[in-house]
Every structure is written in structure tokens, then in C-alpha cells.
Short mmCIF file of C-alpha atoms in Angstrom, two decimals:
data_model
loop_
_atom_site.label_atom_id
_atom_site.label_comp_id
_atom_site.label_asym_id
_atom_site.label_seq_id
_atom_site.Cartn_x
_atom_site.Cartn_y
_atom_site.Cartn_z
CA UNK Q 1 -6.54 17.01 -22.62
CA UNK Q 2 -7.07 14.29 -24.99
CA UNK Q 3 -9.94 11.75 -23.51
CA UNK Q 4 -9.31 8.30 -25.29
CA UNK Q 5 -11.94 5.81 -25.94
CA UNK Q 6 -11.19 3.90 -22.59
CA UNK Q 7 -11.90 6.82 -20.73
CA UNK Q 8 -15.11 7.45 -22.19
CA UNK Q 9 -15.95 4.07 -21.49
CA UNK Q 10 -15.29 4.55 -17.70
CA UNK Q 11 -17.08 7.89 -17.61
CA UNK Q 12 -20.35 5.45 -19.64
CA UNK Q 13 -19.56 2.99 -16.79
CA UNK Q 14 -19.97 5.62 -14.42
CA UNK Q 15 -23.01 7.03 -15.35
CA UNK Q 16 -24.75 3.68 -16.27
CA UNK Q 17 -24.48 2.68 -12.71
CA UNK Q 18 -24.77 6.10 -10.91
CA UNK Q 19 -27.64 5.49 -9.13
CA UNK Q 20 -26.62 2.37 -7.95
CA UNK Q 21 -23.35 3.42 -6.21
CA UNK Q 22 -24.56 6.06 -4.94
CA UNK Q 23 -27.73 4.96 -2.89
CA UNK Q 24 -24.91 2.68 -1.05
CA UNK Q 25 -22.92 5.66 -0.18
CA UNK Q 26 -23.42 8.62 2.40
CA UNK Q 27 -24.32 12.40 0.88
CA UNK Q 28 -20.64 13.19 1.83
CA UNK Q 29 -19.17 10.36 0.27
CA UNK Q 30 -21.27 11.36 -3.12
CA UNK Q 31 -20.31 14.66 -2.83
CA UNK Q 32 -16.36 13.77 -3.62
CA UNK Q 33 -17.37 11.34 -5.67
CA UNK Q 34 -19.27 13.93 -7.63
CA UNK Q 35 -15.99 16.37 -7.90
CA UNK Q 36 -13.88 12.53 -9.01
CA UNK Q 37 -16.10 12.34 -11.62
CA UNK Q 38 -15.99 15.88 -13.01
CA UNK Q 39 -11.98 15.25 -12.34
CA UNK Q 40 -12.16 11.97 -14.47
CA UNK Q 41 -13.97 13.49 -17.05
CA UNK Q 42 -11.63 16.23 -17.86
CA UNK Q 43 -8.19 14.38 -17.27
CA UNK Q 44 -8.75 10.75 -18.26
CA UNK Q 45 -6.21 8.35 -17.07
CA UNK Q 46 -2.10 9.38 -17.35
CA UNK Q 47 -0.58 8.60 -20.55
CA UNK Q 48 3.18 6.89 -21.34
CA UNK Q 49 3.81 11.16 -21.42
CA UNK Q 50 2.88 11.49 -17.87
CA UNK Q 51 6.62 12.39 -15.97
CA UNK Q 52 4.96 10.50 -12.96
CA UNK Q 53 4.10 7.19 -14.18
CA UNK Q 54 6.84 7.20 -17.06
CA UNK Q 55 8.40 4.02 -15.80
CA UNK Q 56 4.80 2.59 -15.06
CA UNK Q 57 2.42 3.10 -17.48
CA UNK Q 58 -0.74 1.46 -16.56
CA UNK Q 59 -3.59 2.60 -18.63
CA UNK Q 60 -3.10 -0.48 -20.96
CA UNK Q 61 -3.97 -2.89 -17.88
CA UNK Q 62 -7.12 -0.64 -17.05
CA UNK Q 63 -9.23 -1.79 -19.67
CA UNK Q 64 -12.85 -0.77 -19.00
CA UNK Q 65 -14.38 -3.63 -19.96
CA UNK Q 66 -12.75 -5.80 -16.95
CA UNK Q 67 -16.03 -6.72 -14.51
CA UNK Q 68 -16.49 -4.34 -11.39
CA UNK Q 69 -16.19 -5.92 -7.82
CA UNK Q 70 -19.10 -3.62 -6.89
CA UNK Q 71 -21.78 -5.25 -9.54
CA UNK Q 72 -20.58 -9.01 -8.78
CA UNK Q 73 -22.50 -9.09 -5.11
CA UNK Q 74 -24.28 -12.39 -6.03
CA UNK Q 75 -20.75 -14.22 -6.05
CA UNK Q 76 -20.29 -12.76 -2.83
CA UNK Q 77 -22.03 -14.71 -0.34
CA UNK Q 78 -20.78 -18.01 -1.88
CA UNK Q 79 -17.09 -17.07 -2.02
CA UNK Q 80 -17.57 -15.73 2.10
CA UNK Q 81 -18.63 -19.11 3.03
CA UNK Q 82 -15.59 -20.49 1.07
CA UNK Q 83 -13.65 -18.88 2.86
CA UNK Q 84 -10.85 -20.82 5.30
CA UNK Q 85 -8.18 -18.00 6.34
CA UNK Q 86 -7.02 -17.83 9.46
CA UNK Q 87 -4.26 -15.92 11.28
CA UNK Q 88 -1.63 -18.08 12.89
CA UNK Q 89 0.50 -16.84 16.16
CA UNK Q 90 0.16 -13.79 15.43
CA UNK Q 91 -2.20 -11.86 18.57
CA UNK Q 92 -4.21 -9.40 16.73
CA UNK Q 93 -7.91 -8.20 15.65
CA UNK Q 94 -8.89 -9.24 12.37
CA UNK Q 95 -10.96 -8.10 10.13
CA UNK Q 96 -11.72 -9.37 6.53
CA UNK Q 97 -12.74 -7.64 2.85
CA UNK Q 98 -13.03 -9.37 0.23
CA UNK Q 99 -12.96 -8.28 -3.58
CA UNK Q 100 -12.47 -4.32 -1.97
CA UNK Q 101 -16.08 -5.25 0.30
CA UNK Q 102 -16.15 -5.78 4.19
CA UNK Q 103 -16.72 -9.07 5.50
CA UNK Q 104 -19.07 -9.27 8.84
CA UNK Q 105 -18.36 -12.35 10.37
CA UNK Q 106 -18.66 -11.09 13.95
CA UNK Q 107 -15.31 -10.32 14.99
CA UNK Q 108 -16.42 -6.72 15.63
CA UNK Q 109 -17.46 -8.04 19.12
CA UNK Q 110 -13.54 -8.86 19.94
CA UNK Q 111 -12.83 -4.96 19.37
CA UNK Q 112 -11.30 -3.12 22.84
CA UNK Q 113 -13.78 -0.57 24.35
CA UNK Q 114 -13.89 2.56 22.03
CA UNK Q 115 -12.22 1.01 18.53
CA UNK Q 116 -14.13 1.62 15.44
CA UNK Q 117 -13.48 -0.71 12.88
CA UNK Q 118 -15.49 -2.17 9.91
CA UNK Q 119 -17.35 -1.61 6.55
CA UNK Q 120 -16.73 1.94 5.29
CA UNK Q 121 -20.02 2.20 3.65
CA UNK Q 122 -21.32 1.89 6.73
CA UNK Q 123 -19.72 3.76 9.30
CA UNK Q 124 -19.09 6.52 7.22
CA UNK Q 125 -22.85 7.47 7.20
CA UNK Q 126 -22.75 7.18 11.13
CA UNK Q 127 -19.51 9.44 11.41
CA UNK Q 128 -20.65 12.19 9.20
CA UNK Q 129 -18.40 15.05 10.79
CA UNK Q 130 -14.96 13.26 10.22
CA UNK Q 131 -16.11 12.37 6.16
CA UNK Q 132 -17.48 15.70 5.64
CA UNK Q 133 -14.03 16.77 7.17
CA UNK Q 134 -10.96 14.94 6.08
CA UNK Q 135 -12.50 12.46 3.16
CA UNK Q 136 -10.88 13.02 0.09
CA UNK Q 137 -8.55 16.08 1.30
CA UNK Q 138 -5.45 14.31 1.08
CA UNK Q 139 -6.25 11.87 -2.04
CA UNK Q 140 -6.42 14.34 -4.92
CA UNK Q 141 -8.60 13.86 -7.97
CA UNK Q 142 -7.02 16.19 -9.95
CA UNK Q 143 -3.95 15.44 -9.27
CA UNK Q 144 -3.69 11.66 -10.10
CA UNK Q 145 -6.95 10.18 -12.31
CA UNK Q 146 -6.55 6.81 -10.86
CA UNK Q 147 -7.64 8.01 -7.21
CA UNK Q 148 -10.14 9.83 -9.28
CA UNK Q 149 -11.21 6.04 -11.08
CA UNK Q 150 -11.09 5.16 -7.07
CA UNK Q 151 -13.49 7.77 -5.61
CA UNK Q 152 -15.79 7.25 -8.27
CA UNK Q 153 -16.55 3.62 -8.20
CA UNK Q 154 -15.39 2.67 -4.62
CA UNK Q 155 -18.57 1.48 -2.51
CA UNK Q 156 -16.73 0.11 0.25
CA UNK Q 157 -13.65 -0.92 2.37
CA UNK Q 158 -12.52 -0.65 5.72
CA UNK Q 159 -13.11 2.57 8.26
CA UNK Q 160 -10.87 2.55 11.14
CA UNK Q 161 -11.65 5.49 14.29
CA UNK Q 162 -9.05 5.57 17.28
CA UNK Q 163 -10.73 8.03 19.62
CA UNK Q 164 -9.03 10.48 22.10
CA UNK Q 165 -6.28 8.62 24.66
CA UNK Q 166 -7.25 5.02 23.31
CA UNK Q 167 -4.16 2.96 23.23
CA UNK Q 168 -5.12 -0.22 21.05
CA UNK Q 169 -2.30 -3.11 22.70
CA UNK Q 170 -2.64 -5.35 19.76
CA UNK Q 171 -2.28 -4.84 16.27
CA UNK Q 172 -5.11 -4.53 13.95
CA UNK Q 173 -4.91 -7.12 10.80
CA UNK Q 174 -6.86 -6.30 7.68
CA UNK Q 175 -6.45 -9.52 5.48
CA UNK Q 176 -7.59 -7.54 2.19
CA UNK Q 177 -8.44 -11.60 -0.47
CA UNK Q 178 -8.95 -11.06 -4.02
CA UNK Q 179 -10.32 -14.20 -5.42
CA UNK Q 180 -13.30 -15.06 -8.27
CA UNK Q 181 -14.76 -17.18 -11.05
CA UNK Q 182 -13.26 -14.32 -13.90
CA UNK Q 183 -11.12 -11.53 -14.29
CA UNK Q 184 -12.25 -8.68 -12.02
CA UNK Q 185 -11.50 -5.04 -11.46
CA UNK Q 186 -11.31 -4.06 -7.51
CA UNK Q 187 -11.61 -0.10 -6.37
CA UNK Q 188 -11.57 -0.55 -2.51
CA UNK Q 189 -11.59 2.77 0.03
CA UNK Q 190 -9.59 2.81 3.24
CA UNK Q 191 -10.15 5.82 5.96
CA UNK Q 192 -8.28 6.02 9.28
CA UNK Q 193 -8.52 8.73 11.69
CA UNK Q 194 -6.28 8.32 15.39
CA UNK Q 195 -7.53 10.92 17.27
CA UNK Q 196 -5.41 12.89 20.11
CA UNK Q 197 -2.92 10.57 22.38
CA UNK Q 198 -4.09 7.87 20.70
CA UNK Q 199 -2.28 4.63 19.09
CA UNK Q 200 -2.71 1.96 17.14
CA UNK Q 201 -0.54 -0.60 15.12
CA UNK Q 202 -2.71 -1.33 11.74
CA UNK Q 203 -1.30 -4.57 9.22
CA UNK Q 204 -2.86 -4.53 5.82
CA UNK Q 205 -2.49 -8.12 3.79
CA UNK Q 206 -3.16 -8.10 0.29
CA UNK Q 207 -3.63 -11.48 -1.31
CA UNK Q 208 -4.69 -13.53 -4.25
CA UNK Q 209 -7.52 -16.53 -3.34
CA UNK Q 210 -7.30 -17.63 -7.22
CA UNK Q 211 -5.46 -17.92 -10.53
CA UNK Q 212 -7.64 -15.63 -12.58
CA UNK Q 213 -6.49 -11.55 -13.30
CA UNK Q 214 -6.50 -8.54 -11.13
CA UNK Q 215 -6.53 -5.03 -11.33
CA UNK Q 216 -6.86 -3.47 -7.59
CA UNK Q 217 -7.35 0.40 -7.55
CA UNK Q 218 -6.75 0.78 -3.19
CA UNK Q 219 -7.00 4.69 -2.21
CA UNK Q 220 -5.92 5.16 2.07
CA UNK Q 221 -6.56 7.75 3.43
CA UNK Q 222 -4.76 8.13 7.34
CA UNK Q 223 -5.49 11.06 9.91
CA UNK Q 224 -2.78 11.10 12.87
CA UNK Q 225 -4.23 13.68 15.56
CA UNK Q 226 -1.56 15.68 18.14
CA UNK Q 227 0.55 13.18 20.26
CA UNK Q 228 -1.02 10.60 18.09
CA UNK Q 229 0.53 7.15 16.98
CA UNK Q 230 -0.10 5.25 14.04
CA UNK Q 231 2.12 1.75 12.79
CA UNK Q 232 0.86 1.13 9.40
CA UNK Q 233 2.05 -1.83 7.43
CA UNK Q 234 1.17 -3.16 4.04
CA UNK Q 235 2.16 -6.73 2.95
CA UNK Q 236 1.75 -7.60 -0.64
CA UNK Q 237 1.93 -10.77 -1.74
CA UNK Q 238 0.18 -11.22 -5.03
CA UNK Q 239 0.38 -13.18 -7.89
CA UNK Q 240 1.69 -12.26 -11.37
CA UNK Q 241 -1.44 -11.46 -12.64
CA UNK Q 242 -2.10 -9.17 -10.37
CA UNK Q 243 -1.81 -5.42 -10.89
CA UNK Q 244 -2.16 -3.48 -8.38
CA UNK Q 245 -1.66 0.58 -7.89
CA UNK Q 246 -1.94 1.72 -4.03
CA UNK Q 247 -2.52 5.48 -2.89
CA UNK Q 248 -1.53 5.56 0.75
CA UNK Q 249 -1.74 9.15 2.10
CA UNK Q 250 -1.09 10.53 5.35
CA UNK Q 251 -1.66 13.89 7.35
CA UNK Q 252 -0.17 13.54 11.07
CA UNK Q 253 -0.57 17.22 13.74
CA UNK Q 254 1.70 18.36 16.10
CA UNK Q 255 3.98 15.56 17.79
CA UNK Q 256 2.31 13.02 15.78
CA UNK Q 257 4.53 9.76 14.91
CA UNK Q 258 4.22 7.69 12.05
CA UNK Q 259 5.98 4.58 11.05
CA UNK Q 260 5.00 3.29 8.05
CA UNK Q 261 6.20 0.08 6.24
CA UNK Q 262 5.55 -1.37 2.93
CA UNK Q 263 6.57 -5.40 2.23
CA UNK Q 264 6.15 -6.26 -1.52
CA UNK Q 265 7.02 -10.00 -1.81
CA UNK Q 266 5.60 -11.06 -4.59
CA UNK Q 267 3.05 -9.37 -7.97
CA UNK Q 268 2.62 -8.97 -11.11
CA UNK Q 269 2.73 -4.84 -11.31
CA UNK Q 270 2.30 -2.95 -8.27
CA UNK Q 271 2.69 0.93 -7.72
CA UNK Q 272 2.45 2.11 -4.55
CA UNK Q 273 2.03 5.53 -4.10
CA UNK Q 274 3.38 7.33 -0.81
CA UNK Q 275 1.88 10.60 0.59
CA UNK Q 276 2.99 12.09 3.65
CA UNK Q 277 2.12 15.39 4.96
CA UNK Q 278 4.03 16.89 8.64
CA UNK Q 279 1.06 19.38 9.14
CA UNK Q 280 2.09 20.20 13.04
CA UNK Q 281 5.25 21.06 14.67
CA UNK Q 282 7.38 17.96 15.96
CA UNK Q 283 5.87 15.79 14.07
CA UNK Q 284 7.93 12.19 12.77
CA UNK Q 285 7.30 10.49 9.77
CA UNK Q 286 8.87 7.49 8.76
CA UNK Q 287 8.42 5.22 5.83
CA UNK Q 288 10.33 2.34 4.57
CA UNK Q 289 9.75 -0.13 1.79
CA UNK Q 290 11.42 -3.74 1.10
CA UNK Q 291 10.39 -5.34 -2.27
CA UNK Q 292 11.89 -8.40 -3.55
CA UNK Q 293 10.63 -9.48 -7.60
CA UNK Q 294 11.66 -11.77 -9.64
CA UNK Q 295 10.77 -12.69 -13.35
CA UNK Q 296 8.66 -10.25 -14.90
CA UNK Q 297 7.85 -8.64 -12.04
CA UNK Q 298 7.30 -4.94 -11.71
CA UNK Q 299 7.52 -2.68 -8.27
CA UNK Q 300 7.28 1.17 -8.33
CA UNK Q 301 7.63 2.94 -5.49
CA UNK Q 302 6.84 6.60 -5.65
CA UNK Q 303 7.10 8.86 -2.44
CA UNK Q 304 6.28 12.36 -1.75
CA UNK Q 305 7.28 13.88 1.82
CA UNK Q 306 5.81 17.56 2.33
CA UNK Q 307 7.06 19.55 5.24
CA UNK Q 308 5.08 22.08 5.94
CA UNK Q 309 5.65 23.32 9.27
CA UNK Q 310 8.74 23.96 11.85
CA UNK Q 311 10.54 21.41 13.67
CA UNK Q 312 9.83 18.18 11.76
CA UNK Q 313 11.60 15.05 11.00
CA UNK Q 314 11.27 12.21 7.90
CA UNK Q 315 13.14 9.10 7.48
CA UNK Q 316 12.78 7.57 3.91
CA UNK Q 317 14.32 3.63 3.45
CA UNK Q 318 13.81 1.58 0.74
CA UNK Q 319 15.49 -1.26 -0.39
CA UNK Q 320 14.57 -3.70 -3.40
CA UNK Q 321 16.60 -6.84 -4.61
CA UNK Q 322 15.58 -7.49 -8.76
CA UNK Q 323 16.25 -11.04 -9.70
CA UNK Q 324 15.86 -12.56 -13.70
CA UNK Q 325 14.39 -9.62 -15.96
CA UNK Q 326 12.02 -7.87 -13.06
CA UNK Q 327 12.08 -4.06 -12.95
CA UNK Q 328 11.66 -1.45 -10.25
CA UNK Q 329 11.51 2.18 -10.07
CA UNK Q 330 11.61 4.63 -7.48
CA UNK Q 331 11.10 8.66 -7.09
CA UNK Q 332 11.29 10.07 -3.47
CA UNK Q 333 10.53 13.62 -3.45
CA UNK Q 334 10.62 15.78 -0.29
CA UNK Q 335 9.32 19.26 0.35
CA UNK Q 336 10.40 21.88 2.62
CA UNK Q 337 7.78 24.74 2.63
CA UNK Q 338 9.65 27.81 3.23
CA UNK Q 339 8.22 28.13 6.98
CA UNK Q 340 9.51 24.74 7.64
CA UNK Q 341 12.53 25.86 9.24
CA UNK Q 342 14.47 23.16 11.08
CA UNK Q 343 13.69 20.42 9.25
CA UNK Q 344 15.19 17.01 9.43
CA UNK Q 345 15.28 14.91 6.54
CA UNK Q 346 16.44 11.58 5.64
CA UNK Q 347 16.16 9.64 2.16
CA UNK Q 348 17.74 6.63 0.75
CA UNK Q 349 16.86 3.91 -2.23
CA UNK Q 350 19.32 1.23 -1.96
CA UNK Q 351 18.76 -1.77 -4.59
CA UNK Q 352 20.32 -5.66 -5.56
CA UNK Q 353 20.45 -6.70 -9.22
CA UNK Q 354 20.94 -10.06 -9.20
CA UNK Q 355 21.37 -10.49 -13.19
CA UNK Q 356 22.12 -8.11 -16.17
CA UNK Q 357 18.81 -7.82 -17.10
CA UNK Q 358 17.33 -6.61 -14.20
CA UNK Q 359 16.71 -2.87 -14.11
CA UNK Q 360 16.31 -0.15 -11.76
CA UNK Q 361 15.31 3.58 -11.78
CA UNK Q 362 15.57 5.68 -9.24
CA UNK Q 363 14.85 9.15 -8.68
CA UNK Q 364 15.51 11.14 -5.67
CA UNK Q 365 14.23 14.49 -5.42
CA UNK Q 366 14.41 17.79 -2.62
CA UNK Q 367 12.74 20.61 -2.80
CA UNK Q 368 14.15 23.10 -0.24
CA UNK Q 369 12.72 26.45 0.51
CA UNK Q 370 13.94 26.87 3.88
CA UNK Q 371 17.33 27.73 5.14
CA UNK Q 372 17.83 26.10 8.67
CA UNK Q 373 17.52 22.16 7.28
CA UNK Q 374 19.20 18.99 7.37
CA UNK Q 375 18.10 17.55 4.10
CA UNK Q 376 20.14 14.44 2.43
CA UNK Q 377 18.99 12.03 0.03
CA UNK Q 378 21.04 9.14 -1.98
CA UNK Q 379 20.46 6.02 -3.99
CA UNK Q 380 22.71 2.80 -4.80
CA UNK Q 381 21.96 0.17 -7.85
CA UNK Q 382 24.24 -2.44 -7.21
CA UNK Q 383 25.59 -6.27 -7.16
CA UNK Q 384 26.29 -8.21 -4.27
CA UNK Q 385 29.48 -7.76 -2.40
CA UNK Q 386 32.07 -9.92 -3.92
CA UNK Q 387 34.50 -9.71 -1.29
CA UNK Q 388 31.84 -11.02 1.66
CA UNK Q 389 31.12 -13.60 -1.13
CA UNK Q 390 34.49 -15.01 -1.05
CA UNK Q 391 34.83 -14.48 2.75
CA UNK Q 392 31.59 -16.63 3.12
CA UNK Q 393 32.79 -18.91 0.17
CA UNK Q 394 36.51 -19.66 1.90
CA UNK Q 395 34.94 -20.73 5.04
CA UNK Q 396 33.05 -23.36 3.43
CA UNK Q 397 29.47 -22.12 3.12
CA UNK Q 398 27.55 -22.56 -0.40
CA UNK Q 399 27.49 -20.04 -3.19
CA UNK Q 400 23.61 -20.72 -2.92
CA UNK Q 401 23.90 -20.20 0.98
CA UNK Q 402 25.92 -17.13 0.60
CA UNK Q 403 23.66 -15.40 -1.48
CA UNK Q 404 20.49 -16.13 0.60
CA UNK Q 405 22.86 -14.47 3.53
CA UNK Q 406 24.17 -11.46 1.96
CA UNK Q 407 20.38 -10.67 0.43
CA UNK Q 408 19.10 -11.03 3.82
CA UNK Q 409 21.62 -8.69 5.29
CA UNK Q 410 21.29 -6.29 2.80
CA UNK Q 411 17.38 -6.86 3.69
CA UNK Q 412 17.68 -6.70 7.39
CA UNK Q 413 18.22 -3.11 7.47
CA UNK Q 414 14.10 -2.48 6.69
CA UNK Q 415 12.98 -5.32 8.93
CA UNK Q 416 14.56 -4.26 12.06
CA UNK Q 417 12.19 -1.42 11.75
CA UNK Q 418 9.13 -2.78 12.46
CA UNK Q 419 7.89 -2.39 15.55
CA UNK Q 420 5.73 -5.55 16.18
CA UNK Q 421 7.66 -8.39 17.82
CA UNK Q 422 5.65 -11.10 16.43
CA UNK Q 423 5.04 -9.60 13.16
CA UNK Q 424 8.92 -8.48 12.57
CA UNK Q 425 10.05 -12.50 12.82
CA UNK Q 426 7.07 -13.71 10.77
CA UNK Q 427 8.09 -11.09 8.74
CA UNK Q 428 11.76 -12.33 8.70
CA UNK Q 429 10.68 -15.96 8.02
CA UNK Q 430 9.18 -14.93 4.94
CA UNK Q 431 11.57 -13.13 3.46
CA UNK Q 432 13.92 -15.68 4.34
CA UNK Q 433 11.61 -18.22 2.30
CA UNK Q 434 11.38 -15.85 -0.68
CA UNK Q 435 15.07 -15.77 -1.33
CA UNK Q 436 14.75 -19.66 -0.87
CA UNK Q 437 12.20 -19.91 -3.51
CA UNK Q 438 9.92 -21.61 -0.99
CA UNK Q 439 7.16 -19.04 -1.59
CA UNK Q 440 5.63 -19.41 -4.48
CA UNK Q 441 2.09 -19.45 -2.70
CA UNK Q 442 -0.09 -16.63 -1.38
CA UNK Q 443 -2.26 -18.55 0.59
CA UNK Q 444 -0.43 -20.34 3.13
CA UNK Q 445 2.10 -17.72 3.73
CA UNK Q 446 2.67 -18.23 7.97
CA UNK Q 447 0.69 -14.55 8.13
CA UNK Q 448 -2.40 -14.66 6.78
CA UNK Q 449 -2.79 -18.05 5.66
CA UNK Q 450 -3.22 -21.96 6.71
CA UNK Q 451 -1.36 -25.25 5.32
CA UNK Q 452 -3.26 -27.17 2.71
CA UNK Q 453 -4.83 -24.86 0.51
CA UNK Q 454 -3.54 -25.09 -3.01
CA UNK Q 455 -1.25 -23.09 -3.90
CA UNK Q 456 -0.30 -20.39 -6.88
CA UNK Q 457 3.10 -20.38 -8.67
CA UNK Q 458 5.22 -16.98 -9.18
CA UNK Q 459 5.51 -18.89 -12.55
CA UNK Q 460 4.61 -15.33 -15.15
CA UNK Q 461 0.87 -15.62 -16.49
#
């Protein structure tokens, strides 16, 4: 393969600062990041040709000479102190990174008994056994350069350990703040391992803190043991300069359940990309995605479901409503290894265009090599209903009212999924305040965020 001049830039960037990434690293952590590298070096990042990033292609917003969160540590302790967020009414432990890097500002002491949680740099070197085990199994190198890009410069981000029969009662809030004096380039690293019996509800919150450009590389990796429970939800609310391409992979054992929800309100490009693996018998996996763009706007959603045992069951829903000239894409594939007999599974992309030059592409995909399955997939690109417009209309309600009610029907479907009280009506209030137009701010969204700092406008960059 062809290595273009931004690539070898990278692979200079790399090796100029080799030494210093990897003496804040653990000799297991290096080790991948060695193989990344080598990875890198070979493949460079996917070109407009690539068949999985045809409707995305990113390379041109990966420009090597953006500056690396990882070498900007003196801004660091000045933006911490800055910092004013604060969760309202929502009953959860928080934790903070900023720029891709863990925050300590004590809350570690509020954990339950038994709940790891905190800098990944750090606890990774205490929990040897699990890194040297499961780190960088699921995220492939070879298989997609940009969790290669990830493994080779990520230093830090959060590392989350649910041992044996621990049942953490409230959720777990990450409130993941981009903010700086220039443009920046962030590669953070996620690891989550829920051991045996154990459950835990885990809210990631991905923000903007100022106006300046983004480019966010996240890689997460997620263990589910046997019996084992994990809730994992991802809000993004970014804002148009942001771009921002998340690897979210999961492994789950036998009787394992995982619900897993993705909420993209507002960016500039995001692709997300979905990994789940059934790896024991009666396992569940469920993921489900709402994004709502507008202007420019770009969301790509693009989902790969692998049964490979007996007795398993996936439920895919996504939904996406495209106002002015935004654009979305999604690709669901699902696997059925040919042992995977009895499978159960479930896919559907259902999307809003609210003008003629919005655009969708969708793609669903199965792959069936077993012959005892339930397997059914479908996708809609539609308008809204006329006829429940004029129902609405002839009873006196607004054409501006109606709207905001038949896109939060159509909406409703994804919400009702999440299984947080709290968070699924904060939730609901700001989706209900997107198709208002009321949020056009990051920062004082009623999740992660307080009244009275200044705002940023959806308005394109």
C-alpha cells in the first residue's frame, strides 16, 4: 500500500516522541503500541477507495501537523482550574478528562467499595494481568489505521474495573471536555472490564469547552464477564468544528447483557464505530443510536454484530432525523459464525429528511452461516407523515408544533430504551430542545453543564 506524505509525517511524529510516550505507559501498553505502529507503518490511514469509510472519508481532517493533546501538558493545569462543570440532578459518580487526560480532583474517594475507576495510565500499570490480557484484542490495528493512530499516541483516558458480584446502584458519568487556546488533535484510550455477576451503568459526555477545532481519535475497549451487566451510553454534543471518529468495541461471555446507546445531538463529523462480539452462549447485545444534524453536519454510524456462539440474541435500532444539507450514513453488518446456531437477530436504520438536500445512506448487511436463525434487517429514508400532519394541523396545533411532535415520536422509539430513569427524561428534554432550536450550546446542556457559561452556536465554522 501506498503511504502518502501525511502518513509519513505521523510515523516522524511517532518516532520523534517515542520515548516520551512510552515512559508514561506500562510494558504491556508499549507492547500494542509497538504492533500499532508497525500496523501504521504499513497501512497508512484509509483512502476515499476504502469500501468502509466511502461515505466518510477522513484523512483530509487528520492533518499531522494539528498539535497533540499529549505534548500540550503545560496548558493543562491552567485549563483544570478553569474548569466550572457540574452535573445537575442527575445521582451519579463523576469523573472528568480533559483533552483525552484524567482529571484527579478527588472524587475517587466517593467510589462504592470495590469500583475501579480513574486515569488509564495509571491503573493499567497496577492491573497488569487484565492489559496483558484483553488490551488491544478487540480494537484491531490492522484492521482500521485510525485505532492504529489511537494505540500509538494515546497516553491516557479512563480505566474502569467492576470486580466479581459488585452491583454499582448509580451510574457512572465520564464528562469527556475538549477545550484550548488552538486547534488540537485528541487520541484518548478507554478500557472497561465487568467481571462475573457484576453491573454497572457507565454515561460517556463528549463536549466542546471552546470555539477553536477538533479532531478526537476515542478507541473503547469493554469486557462483559458471565452473568455480567454493562449500560453504556455515549452523548455527543459537539460543535461543528469538531470531528470526531469513535471505536467502541465490545466482547460480553456467557449470559452477559449489554445495552448500549449512542445520542449524537450535535458535531461537525462524527463516525462512530460499533463492535460487538456474543463470545458465550445466551448472551444479549443491544445497541441503539439516535442522531439528530442539521446544516453541514455529518453522522456515520457503522455497526458490526459477530455471533459467534449458540443461543444468542442482538437488537440493532437506529434512528437519525437530517435537517438543511446534513448527511448521514449507516452500515450494520451482522455475523452468524456457522456454530452459532439459534441465533436471534434484529436490525433496523430508520431515518427523517426534513429537506431535499439532506441525504442518507444506509447499508444493511447479514452474513449467515448457520441454519437454525432468526435473522432480519431493514432500513427506511423517509419524510414526515403527511397524514398525522394534517390530523395534528385540523385540530388546531402549529405546523411548527406538529413537526417538533411527529420528530419526537419518531424519536421516542430509541429513548424509551434507556434504562436510567433520570438520565432517559434529561435525555428527553434535550432532544426536545434540539428540535426547538434551543440548543445551540454545549456547555449548559441540563447534563453535564451549568447556566451562565457562554455559549457556542451550531452556526457551520
Amino acid at each position: 500500500m501506498n503511504i502518502s506524505d501525511q502518513d509519513k509525517a505521523y510515523i516522524q511524529l511517532f518516532e520523534d516522541n517515542r520515548s516520551f510516550i512510552e515512559q508514561h505507559s506500562s510494558p504491556q501498553v508499549n507492547r500494542v503500541r509497538e504492533k500499532a505502529f508497525a500496523a501504521f507503518s504499513r497501512n497508512g490511514l484509509p483512502s476515499a477507495k476504502n469500501e468502509a469509510y466511502k461515505y466518510t472519508p477522513l484523512a483530509p481532517k487528520f492533518k499531522a501537523d494539528l498539535p497533540q493533546a499529549f505534548l500540550l501538558n503545560g496548558f493543562l493545569g491552567k485549563a483544570v482550574d478553569s474548569i466550572e462543570f457540574k452535573v445537575r440532578e442527575l445521582d451519579a459518580y463523576t469523573i472528568y478528562t480533559f483533552n483525552g487526560r484524567y482529571i484527579d480532583r478527588g472524587q475517587n474517594g466517593n467510589l462504592p467499595e470495590g469500583l475501579v475507576a480513574g486515569s488509564f495510565a495509571e491503573l493499567a500499570g497496577k492491573y497488569p494481568e487484565l492489559i496483558e490480557r484483553y488490551y488491544g484484542t478487540l480494537a484491531d490495528s490492522e484492521k482500521d489505521s485510525y485505532v492504529a493512530l489511537n494505540t500509538m499516541f494515546a497516553t491516557d483516558g479512563l480505566f474502569i474495573y467492576v470486580p466479581k458480584n459488585l452491583v454499582v446502584e448509580k451510574p457512572l458519568q465520564i464528562v469527556n471536555i475538549l477545550a484550548g487556546e488552538k486547534d488540537i488533535m485528541v487520541n484518548q484510550r478507554n478500557f472497561i472490564y465487568v467481571s462475573e455477576n457484576a453491573q454497572v451503568k457507565v454515561l460517556f459526555c463528549d463536549h466542546t469547552g471552546s470555539s477553536n477545532r477538533f479532531v478526537v481519535n476515542t478507541v473503547t475497549e469493554g469486557f462483559v464477564g458471565e452473568a455480567g451487566i454493562l449500560d453504556f451510553y455515549n452523548l455527543q454534543n459537539q460543535h461543528n468544528g469538531t470531528v470526531q471518529v469513535g471505536g467502541y468495541y465490545f466482547d460480553q461471555e456467557s449470559k452477559s447483557l449489554l445495552n448500549a446507546s449512542y445520542f449524537t445531538l450535535s458535531t461537525g463529523i462524527t463516525r462512530n464505530n460499533l463492535f460487538g462480539r456474543l463470545n458465550g452462549s445466551h448472551a444479549e447485545n443491544h445497541f441503539y443510536g439516535l442522531y439528530l444534524i442539521d446544516k453541514n453536519q455529518h453522522v456515520d454510524n457503522y455497526s458490526f454484530i459477530h455471533h459467534a456462539v449458540p443461543d444468542c440474541e442482538s437488537n440493532e435500532l437506529f434512528k437519525g432525523v437530517m435537517d438543511d444539507s446534513s448527511t448521514g450514513a449507516f452500515t450494520g453488518r451482522i455475523l452468524v459464525a456457522p456454530d452459532a446456531q439459534r441465533t436471534n437477530a434484529y436490525q433496523a436504520n430508520n431515518n427523517l429528511l426534513l429537506t431535499s438536500s439532506a441525504k442518507m445512506n444506509t447499508r444493511p448487511q447479514l452474513e449467515i452461516y448457520a441454519d437454525d436463525v432468526k435473522c432480519s434487517h431493514g432500513a427506511t429514508v423517509g419524510q414526515l407523515d403527511e397524514e398525522a400532519m394534517f390530523y395534528l394541523r385540523a385540530r388546531g396545533i402549529s405546523k411548527e408544533e406538529a413537526n417538533i411532535m411527529l420528530m419526537f415520536a419518531f424519536a421516542y422509539e430509541v429513548l424509551e430504551k434507556i434504562r436510567v430513569p433520570e438520565l432517559k427524561e434529561q435525555i428527553r428534554e434535550l432532544v426536545e430542545m434540539r428540535f426547538r432550536g434551543e440548543l445551540d450550546k454545549c456547555l449548559s446542556c441540563v447534563v453535564c453543564g451549568q447556566p451562565g457559561v457562554p455559549h457556542l452556536s451550531t452556526e457551520s465554522r
